[in-house]
XYZ file of C-alpha atoms in Angstrom:
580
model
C -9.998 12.455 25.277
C -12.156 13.698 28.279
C -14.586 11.643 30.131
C -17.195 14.739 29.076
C -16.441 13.730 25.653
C -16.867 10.119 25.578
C -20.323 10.105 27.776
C -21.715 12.296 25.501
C -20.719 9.983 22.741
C -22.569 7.199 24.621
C -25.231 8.571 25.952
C -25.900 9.988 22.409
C -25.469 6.640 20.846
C -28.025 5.243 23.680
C -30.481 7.667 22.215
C -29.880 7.050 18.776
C -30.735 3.617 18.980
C -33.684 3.550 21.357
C -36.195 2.879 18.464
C -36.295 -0.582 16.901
C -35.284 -1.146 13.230
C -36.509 -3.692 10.465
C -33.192 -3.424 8.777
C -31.331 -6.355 8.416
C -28.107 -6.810 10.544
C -25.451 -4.488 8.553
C -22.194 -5.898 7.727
C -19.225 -3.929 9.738
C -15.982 -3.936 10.700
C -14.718 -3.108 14.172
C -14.458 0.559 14.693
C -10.936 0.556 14.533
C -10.259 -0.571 10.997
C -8.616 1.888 9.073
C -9.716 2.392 5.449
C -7.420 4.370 3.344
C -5.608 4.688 0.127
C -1.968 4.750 -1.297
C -0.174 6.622 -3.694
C 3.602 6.509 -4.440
C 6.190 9.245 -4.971
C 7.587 9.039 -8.460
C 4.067 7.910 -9.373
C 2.548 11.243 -8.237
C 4.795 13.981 -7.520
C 5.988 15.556 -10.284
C 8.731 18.298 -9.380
C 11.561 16.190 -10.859
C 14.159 18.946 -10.655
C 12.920 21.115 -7.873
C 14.454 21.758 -4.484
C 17.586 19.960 -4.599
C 16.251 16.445 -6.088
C 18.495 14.638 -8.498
C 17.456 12.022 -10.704
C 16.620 8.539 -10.229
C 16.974 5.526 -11.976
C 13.574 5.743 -12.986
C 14.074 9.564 -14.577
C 16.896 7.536 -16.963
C 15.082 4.873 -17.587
C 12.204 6.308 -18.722
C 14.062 8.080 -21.648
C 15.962 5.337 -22.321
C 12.947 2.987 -23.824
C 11.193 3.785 -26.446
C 7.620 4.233 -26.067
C 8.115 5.156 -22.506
C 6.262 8.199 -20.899
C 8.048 9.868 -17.935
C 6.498 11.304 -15.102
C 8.467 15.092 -14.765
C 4.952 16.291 -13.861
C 3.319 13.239 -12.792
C 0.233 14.520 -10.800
C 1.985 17.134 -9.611
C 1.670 16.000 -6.261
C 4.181 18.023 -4.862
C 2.241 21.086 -5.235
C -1.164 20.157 -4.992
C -0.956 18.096 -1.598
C -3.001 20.308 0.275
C -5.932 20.006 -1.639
C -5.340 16.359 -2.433
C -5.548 16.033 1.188
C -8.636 17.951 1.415
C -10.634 15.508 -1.078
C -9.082 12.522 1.307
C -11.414 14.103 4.002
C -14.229 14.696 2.022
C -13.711 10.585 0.721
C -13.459 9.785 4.741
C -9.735 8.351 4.189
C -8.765 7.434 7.481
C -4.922 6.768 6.545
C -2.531 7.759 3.574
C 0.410 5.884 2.336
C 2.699 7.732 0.925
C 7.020 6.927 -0.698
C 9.141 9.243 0.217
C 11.887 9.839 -2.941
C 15.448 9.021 -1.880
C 16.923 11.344 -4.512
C 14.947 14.162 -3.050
C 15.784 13.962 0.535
C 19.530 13.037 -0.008
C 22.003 14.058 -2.284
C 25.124 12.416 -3.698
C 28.305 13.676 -1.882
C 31.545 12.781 -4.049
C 33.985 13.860 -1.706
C 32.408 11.204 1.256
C 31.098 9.068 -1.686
C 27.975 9.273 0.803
C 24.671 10.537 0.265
C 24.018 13.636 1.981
C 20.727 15.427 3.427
C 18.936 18.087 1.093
C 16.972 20.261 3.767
C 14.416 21.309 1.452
C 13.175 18.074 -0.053
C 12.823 17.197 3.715
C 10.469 20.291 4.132
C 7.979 18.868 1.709
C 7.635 15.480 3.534
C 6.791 17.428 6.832
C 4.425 19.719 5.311
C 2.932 16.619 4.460
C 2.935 14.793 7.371
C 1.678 17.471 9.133
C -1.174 18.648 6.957
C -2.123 14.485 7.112
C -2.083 14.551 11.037
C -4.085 18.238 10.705
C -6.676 16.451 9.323
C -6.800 12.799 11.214
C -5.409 10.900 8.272
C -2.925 8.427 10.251
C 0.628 8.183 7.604
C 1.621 5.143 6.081
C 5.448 6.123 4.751
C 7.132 3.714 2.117
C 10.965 4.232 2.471
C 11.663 2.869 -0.714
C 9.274 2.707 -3.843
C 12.194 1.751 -6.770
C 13.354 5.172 -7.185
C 17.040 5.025 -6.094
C 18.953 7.641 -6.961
C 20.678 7.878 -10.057
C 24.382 8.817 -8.198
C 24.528 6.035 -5.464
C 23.290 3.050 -8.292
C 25.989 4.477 -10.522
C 29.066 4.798 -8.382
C 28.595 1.661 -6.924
C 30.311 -0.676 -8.518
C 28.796 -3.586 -9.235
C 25.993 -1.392 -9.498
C 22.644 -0.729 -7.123
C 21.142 -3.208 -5.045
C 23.265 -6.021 -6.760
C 26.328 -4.453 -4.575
C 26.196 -5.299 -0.669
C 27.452 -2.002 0.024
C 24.331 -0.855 -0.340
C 22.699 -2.086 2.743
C 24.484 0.391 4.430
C 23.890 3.514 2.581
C 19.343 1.758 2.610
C 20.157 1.759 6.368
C 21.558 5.933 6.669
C 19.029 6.824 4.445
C 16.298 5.112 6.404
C 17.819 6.127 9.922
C 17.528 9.920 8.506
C 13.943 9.366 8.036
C 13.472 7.962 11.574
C 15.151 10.825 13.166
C 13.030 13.322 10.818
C 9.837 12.026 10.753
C 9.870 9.625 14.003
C 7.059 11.352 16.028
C 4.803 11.627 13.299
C 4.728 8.517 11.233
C 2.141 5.733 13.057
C 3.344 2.517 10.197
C 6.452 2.704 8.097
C 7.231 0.020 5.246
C 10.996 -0.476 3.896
C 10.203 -1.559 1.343
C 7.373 -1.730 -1.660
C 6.973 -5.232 -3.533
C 10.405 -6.384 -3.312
C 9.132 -9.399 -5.542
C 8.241 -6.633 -8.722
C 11.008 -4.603 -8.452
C 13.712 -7.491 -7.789
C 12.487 -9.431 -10.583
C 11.524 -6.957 -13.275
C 14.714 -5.116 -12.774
C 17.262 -8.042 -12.432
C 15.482 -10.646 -14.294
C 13.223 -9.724 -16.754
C 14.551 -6.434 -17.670
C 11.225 -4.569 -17.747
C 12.303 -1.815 -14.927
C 15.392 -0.367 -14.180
C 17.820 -0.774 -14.810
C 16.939 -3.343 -17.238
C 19.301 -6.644 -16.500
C 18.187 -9.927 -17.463
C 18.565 -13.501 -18.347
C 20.690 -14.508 -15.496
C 20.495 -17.266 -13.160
C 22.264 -15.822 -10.253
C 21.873 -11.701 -10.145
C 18.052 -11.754 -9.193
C 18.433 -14.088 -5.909
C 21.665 -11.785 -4.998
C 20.092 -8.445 -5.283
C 16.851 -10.142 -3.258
C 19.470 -10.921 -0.867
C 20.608 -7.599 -0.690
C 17.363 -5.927 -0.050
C 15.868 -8.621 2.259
C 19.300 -7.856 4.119
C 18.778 -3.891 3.933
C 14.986 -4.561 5.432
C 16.047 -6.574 8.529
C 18.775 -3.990 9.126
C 16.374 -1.088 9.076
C 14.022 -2.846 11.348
C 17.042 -2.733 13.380
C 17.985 0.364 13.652
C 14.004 1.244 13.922
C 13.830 -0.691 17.006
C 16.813 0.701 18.066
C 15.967 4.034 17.961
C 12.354 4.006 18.925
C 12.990 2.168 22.291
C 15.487 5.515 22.789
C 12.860 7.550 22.127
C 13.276 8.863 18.700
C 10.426 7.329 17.194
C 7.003 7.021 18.580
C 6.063 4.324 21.332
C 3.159 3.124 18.743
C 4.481 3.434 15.678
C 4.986 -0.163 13.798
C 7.398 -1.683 10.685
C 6.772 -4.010 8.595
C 7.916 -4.888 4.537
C 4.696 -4.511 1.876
C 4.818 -8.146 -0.143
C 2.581 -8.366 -2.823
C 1.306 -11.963 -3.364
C -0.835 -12.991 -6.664
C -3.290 -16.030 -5.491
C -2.423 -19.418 -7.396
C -5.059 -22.547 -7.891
C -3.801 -25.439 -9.891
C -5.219 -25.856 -12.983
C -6.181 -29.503 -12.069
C -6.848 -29.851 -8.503
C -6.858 -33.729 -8.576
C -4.157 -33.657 -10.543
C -0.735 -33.547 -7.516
C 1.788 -32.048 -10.022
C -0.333 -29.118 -10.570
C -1.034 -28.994 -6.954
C 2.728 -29.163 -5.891
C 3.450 -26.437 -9.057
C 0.871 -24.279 -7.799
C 2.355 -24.696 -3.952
C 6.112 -24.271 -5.510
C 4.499 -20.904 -7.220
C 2.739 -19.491 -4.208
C 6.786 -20.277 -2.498
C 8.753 -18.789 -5.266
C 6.970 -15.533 -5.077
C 5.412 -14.935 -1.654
C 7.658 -17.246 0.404
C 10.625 -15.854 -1.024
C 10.509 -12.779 1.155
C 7.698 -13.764 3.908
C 9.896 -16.727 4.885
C 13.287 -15.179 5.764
C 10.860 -12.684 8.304
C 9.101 -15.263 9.602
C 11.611 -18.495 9.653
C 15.016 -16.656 8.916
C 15.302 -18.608 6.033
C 14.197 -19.332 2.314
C 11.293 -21.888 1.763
C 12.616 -25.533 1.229
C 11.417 -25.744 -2.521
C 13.950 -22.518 -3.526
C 16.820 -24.540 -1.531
C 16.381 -27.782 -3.456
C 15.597 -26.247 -6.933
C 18.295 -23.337 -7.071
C 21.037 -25.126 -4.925
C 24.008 -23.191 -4.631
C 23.095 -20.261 -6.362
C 20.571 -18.968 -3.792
C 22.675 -17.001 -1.160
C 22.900 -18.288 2.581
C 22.178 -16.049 5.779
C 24.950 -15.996 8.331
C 23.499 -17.699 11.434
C 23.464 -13.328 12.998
C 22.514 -12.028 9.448
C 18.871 -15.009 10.206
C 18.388 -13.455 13.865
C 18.181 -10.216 12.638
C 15.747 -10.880 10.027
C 13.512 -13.676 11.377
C 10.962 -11.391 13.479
C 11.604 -8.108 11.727
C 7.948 -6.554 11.267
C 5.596 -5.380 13.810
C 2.988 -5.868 11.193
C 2.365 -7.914 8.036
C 1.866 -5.966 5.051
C -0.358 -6.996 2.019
C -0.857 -5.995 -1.754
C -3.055 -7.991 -4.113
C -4.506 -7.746 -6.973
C -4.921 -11.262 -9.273
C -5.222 -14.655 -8.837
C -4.059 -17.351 -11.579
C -4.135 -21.426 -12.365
C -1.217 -22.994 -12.660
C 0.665 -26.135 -13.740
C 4.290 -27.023 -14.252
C 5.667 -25.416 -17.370
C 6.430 -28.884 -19.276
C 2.840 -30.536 -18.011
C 0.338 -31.442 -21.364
C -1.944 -28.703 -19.896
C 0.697 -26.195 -20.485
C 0.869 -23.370 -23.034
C 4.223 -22.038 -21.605
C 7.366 -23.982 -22.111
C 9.759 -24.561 -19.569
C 12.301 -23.420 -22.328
C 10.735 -19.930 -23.174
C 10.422 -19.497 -19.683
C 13.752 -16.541 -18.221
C 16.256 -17.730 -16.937
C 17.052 -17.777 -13.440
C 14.026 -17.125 -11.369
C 11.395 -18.236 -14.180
C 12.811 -21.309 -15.176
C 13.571 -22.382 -11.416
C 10.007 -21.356 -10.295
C 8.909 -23.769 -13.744
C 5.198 -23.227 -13.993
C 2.856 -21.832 -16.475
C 0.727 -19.376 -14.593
C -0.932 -17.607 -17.589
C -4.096 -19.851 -17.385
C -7.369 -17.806 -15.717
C -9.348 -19.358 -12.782
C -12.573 -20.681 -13.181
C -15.336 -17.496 -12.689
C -12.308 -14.865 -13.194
C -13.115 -11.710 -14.527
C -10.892 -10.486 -17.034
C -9.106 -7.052 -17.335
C -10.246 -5.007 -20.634
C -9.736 -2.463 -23.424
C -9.622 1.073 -22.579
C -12.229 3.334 -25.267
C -8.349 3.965 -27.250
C -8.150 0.547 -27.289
C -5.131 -0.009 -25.097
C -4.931 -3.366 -23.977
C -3.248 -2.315 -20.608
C -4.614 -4.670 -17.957
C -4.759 -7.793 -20.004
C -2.126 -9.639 -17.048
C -5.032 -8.219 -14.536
C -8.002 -10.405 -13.247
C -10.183 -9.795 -10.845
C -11.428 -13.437 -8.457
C -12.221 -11.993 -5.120
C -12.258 -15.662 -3.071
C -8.597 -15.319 -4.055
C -7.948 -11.636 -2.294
C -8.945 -14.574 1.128
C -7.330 -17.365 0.185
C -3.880 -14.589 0.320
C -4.427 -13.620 3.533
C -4.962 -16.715 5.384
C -1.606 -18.285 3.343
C -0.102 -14.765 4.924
C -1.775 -15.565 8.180
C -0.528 -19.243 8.357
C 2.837 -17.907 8.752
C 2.755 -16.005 11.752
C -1.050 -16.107 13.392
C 0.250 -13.879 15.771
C 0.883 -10.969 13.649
C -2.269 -8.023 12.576
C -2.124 -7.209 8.967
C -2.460 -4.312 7.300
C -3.681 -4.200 3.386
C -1.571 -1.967 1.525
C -2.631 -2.354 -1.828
C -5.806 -3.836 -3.538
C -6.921 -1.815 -6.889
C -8.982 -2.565 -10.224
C -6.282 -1.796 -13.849
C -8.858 0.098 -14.987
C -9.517 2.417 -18.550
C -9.976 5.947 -19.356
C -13.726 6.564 -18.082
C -14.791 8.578 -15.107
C -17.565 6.498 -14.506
C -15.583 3.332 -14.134
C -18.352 0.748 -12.905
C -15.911 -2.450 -12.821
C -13.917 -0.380 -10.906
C -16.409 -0.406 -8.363
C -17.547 -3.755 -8.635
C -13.882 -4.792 -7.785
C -13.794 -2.826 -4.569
C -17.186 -3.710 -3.515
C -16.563 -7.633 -4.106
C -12.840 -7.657 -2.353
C -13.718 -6.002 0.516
C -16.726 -8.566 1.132
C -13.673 -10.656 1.211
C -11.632 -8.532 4.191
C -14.964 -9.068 5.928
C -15.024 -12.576 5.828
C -11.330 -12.665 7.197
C -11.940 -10.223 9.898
C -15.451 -11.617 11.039
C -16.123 -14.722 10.225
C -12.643 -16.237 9.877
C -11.220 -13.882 13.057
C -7.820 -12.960 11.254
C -6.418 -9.849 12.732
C -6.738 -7.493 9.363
C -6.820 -4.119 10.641
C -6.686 -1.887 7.698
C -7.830 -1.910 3.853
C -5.995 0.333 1.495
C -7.391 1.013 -1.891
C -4.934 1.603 -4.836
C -4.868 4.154 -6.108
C -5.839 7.544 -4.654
C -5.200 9.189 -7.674
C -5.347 8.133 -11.339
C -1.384 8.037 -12.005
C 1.796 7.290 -13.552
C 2.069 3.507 -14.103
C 5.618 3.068 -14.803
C 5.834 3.527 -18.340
C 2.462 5.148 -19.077
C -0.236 6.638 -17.480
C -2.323 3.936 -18.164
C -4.172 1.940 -16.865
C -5.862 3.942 -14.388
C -6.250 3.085 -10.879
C -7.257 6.433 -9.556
C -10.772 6.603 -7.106
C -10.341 10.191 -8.846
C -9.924 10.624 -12.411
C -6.886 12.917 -13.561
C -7.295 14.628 -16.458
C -3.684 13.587 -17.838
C -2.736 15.783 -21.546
C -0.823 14.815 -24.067
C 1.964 16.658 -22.537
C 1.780 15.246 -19.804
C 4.452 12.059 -19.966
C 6.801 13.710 -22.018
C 10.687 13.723 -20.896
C 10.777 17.357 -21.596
C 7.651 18.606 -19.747
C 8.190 21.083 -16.720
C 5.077 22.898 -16.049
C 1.573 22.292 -16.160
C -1.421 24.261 -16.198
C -3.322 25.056 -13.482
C -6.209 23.851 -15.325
C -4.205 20.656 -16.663
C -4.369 17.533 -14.180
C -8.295 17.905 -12.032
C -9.151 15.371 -10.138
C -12.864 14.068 -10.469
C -14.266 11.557 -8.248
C -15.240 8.390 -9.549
C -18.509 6.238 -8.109
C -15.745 3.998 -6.188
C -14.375 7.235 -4.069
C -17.877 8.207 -3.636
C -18.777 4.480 -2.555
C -15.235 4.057 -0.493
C -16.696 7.428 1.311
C -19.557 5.904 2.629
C -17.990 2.965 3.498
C -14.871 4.717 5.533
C -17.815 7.083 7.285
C -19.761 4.219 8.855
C -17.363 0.985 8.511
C -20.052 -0.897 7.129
C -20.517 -2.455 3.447
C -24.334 -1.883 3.322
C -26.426 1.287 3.493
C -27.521 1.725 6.783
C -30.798 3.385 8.258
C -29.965 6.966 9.146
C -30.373 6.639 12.418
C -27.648 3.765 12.219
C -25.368 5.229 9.906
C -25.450 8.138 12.466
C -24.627 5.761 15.310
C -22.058 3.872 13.201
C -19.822 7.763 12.746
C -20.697 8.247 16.152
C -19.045 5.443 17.508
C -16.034 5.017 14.971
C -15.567 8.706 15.940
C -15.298 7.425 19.661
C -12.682 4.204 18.556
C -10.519 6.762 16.914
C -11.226 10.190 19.066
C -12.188 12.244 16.620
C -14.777 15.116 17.481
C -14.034 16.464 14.430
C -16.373 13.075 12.461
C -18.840 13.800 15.130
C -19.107 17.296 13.964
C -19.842 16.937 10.425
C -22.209 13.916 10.837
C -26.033 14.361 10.068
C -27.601 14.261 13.416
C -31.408 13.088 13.114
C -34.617 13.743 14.994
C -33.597 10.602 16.141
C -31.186 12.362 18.732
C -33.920 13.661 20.991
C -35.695 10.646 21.784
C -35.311 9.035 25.056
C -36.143 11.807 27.011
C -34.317 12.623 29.629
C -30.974 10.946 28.263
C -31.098 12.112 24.878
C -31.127 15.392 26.241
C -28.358 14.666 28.260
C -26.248 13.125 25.638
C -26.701 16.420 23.450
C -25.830 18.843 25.772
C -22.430 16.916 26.947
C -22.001 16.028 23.228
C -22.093 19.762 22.731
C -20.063 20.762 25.617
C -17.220 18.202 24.011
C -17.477 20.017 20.673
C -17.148 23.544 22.385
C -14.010 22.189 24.196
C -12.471 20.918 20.388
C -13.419 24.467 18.990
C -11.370 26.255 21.611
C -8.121 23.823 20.984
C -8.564 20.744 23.860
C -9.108 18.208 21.325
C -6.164 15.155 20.183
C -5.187 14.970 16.968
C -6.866 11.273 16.300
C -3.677 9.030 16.089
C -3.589 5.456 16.437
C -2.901 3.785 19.802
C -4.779 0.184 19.306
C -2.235 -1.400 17.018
């Protein structure tokens, strides 16, 4: 950006400010912080058939459990991106994240027995990479969000991410990606809450493809994709120091990480069970990144079933993120599963991974807000509750880790019901981001990004409830079923609830509290300048306010104007990041 560009930004600033204000000090986040939202392709798409893709295990499952709703349609995603995109700008998104589907970029290849590239799946994810980067929206691109493909889980035998094999095929698939979308991409996750889909599809059964009850399969398969993750980052680092991939552009793994208090905090076995919970399920995968290793507690309590790194298999993972990466949503109290406070017995507990974590976390913290009915009655979020000290006490157990290392919030979102005018929903986002404030300013932890889940009201593996959407979808009663292909143009709008208004205003200025319009005008003005982005400067509300200070108001507007002339005729960047 031109020296013309950023003095008029300054001087204009200067100006803006010049008068004193009785307001009381705002509170505001660097002008760097990124505020954006998340969505995830199987979730959203729709298109399950089109261009080339082939199923995934999440197309079988789906019809394969009764109840289930499927997501053929989904949001339709695939066709409406452009003007999904265009509501990001108007709700001041600042960065996307975004899966791309395995089974639509690559194909199963019997003769090779490899996966193969489908050309015009690929076209989709650059259209939308490009339209995001049209419209300074910086991409955050999941490799994997649990949809493998239906082929490569099948004719591997044993099958999916229990077989080894598959580290290699995660690590083509991800190198395609690189090569494709290296130059455009600024933060790339491999993978999406390991923890969920590890455990509810080896353990528990709940996803696909369904196993459970054993005490081994779950820590293999975790093995397996902690494995494929520090191979990626590999091969990432690899080919961005040849030049493939951008010089900025950073990696990391997106953990998600429930909060746990013990139930009795003078009480030291509920304190240890609520330390050996926090291990089981958040150390499990930020340890062997940060230490090369599991935690001690999963050592001692599984013993030889939990799998060993190879002294070169620990070097490769131990390091491998440029970034942490964050989703939360709940916090719980626990104590050990055979304690008198218990209501969970060690007994009922699954096998494997429950019963060797042995605690009962369904107890709610003290001043927790508990998830309720939708207006059908649907009891959908009763697991969710909301404690916002917790969303602080996560990060700085992340933090502890590596103190070194920025982190980016990936996920944060209220289960919420059927209404448009979803005031909890709000509440939620207004109360947890007071808590990324107090780890970015007061305790000085390098957050540098808050992503609200979800963008879009969507499919929620199973149903498409609850809702998470800052826009309501209008969802019919077509709309899960296995057989649906095409909706109405009129099916599926997207209305904007008070928290995507809210997160608007918020994203605009970087600040929590309404601002004077004089500083609200400043506050654009000079995240504009952090992020070089005439195009914010041009659709702020300038004020009367402008034109004092004389002389170097005048200044400021003329050079300010001069700057947007030079955008209009085709001299201005496309605002990426370069501070991370």
């Amino acid at each position: 950006m031109g020296l013309l560009y950023r003095l008029g930004l300054a001087t204009a600033v200067v100006a803006l400010l010049s008068r004193p204000t009785t307001a009381s000090e705002p509170r505001c986040f660097p002008t760097d912080f990124l505020f954006g939202s998340a969505t995830a392709s199987y979730q959203v798409e729709g298109a399950w058939s089109e261009d080339g893709r082939t199923p995934s295990i999440w197309d079988d499952f789906c019809r394969q459990q009764p109840g289930f709703q499927c997501a053929n349609v989904a949001n339709d995603f695939y066709h409406r991106y452009a003007d999904d995109i265009k509501l990001m700008v108007e709700t001041g998104l600042q960065s996307f994240r975004f899966s791309v589907s395995w089974s639509r970029v690559m194909n199963w290849d019997p003769e090779t027995r490899r996966m193969q590239r489908n050309a015009p799946g690929l076209v989709f994810y650059h259209a939308l990479l490009d339209k995001l980067i049209e419209n300074g929206i910086s991409p955050i691109l999941t490799i994997y969000h649990w949809d493998l493909p239906t082929e490569l889980h099948n004719e591997l035998a044993p099958q999916g991410w229990e077989n080894p094999d598959i580290i290699d095929h995660f690590v083509q698939y991800s190198t395609l990606l690189y090569h494709e979308f290296g130059d455009k991409v600024d933060f790339w996750t491999t993978f999406n809450e390991p923890l969920s889909f590890v455990v509810y599809g080896y353990n528990t059964g709940l996803h696909p493809p369904g196993f459970h009850d054993s005490a081994t399969l779950v820590y293999k398969v975790a093995h397996n994709v902690l494995l494929s993750h520090g191979y990626a980052v590999q091969k990432f680092r690899e080919l961005k120091s040849g030049g493939v991939i951008q010089s900025k552009a950073r990696i990391g793994i997106v953990l998600n990480a429930n909060q746990f208090y013990p139930v009795d905090a003078n009480n030291p076995s509920d304190v240890e069970a609520t330390e050996r919970a926090m291990n089981f399920e958040f150390g499990w995968w930020l340890l062997p990144i940060t230490t090369g290793d599991y935690p001690a507690v999963m050592r001692e309590r599984v013993g030889d079933r939990l799998p060993r790194f190879t002294a070169d298999e620990a070097a490769i993972l131990k390091g491998s993120y440029d970034v942490f990466m964050l989703n939360h949503y709940f916090s719980r109290a626990v104590t050990d599963c055979d304690s008198e406070a218990s209501s969970t017995p060690c007994f009922s507990l699954h096998v494997g991974f429950g019963q060797d974590k042995g605690v009962d976390d369904s107890q709610l913290v003290p001043g927790s807000r508990p998830g309720l009915q939708d207006s059908k009655g649907n009891n959908y979020c009763k697991s969710y509750t909301a404690y916002p000290p917790g969303y602080l006490d996560t990060i700085k157990w992340m933090h502890a880790k590596d103190p070194s290392a920025k982190i980016l919030l990936t996920e944060n979102g209220w289960c919420g019901d059927d209404e448009v005018d979803n005031w909890t929903q709000l509440w939620f986002f207004q109360s947890y981001t007071e808590q990324v404030y107090k780890a970015v300013v007061e305790e000085k932890i390098p957050v540098i990004g808050y992503t609200a889940w979800s963008f879009l009201d969507n499919y929620e593996w199973g149903s498409y409830g609850p809702r998470f959407g800052l826009y309501y979808v209008n969802f019919t009663e077509e709309t899960g079923s296995p057989d649906f292909e095409k909706p109405k143009p009129t099916d599926l709008q997207r209305i904007a609830r008070p928290s995507a208004k809210w997160l608007s205003k918020v994203a605009s200025t970087g600040c929590l509290d309404e601002l004077p319009h004089k500083q609200e005008t400043a506050a654009v003005i000079m995240r504009a300048a952090a992020r070089e982005e005439p195009s914010v400067i041009t659709g702020a509300a300038f004020s009367i306010e402008l034109f004092v200070g004389a002389v170097a108001a005048a200044v400021g507007t003329v050079v300010l104007a001069a700057a947007t002339w030079r955008r209009r005729q085709g001299y201005s960047v496309i605002p990426r990041l370069s501070t991370i």
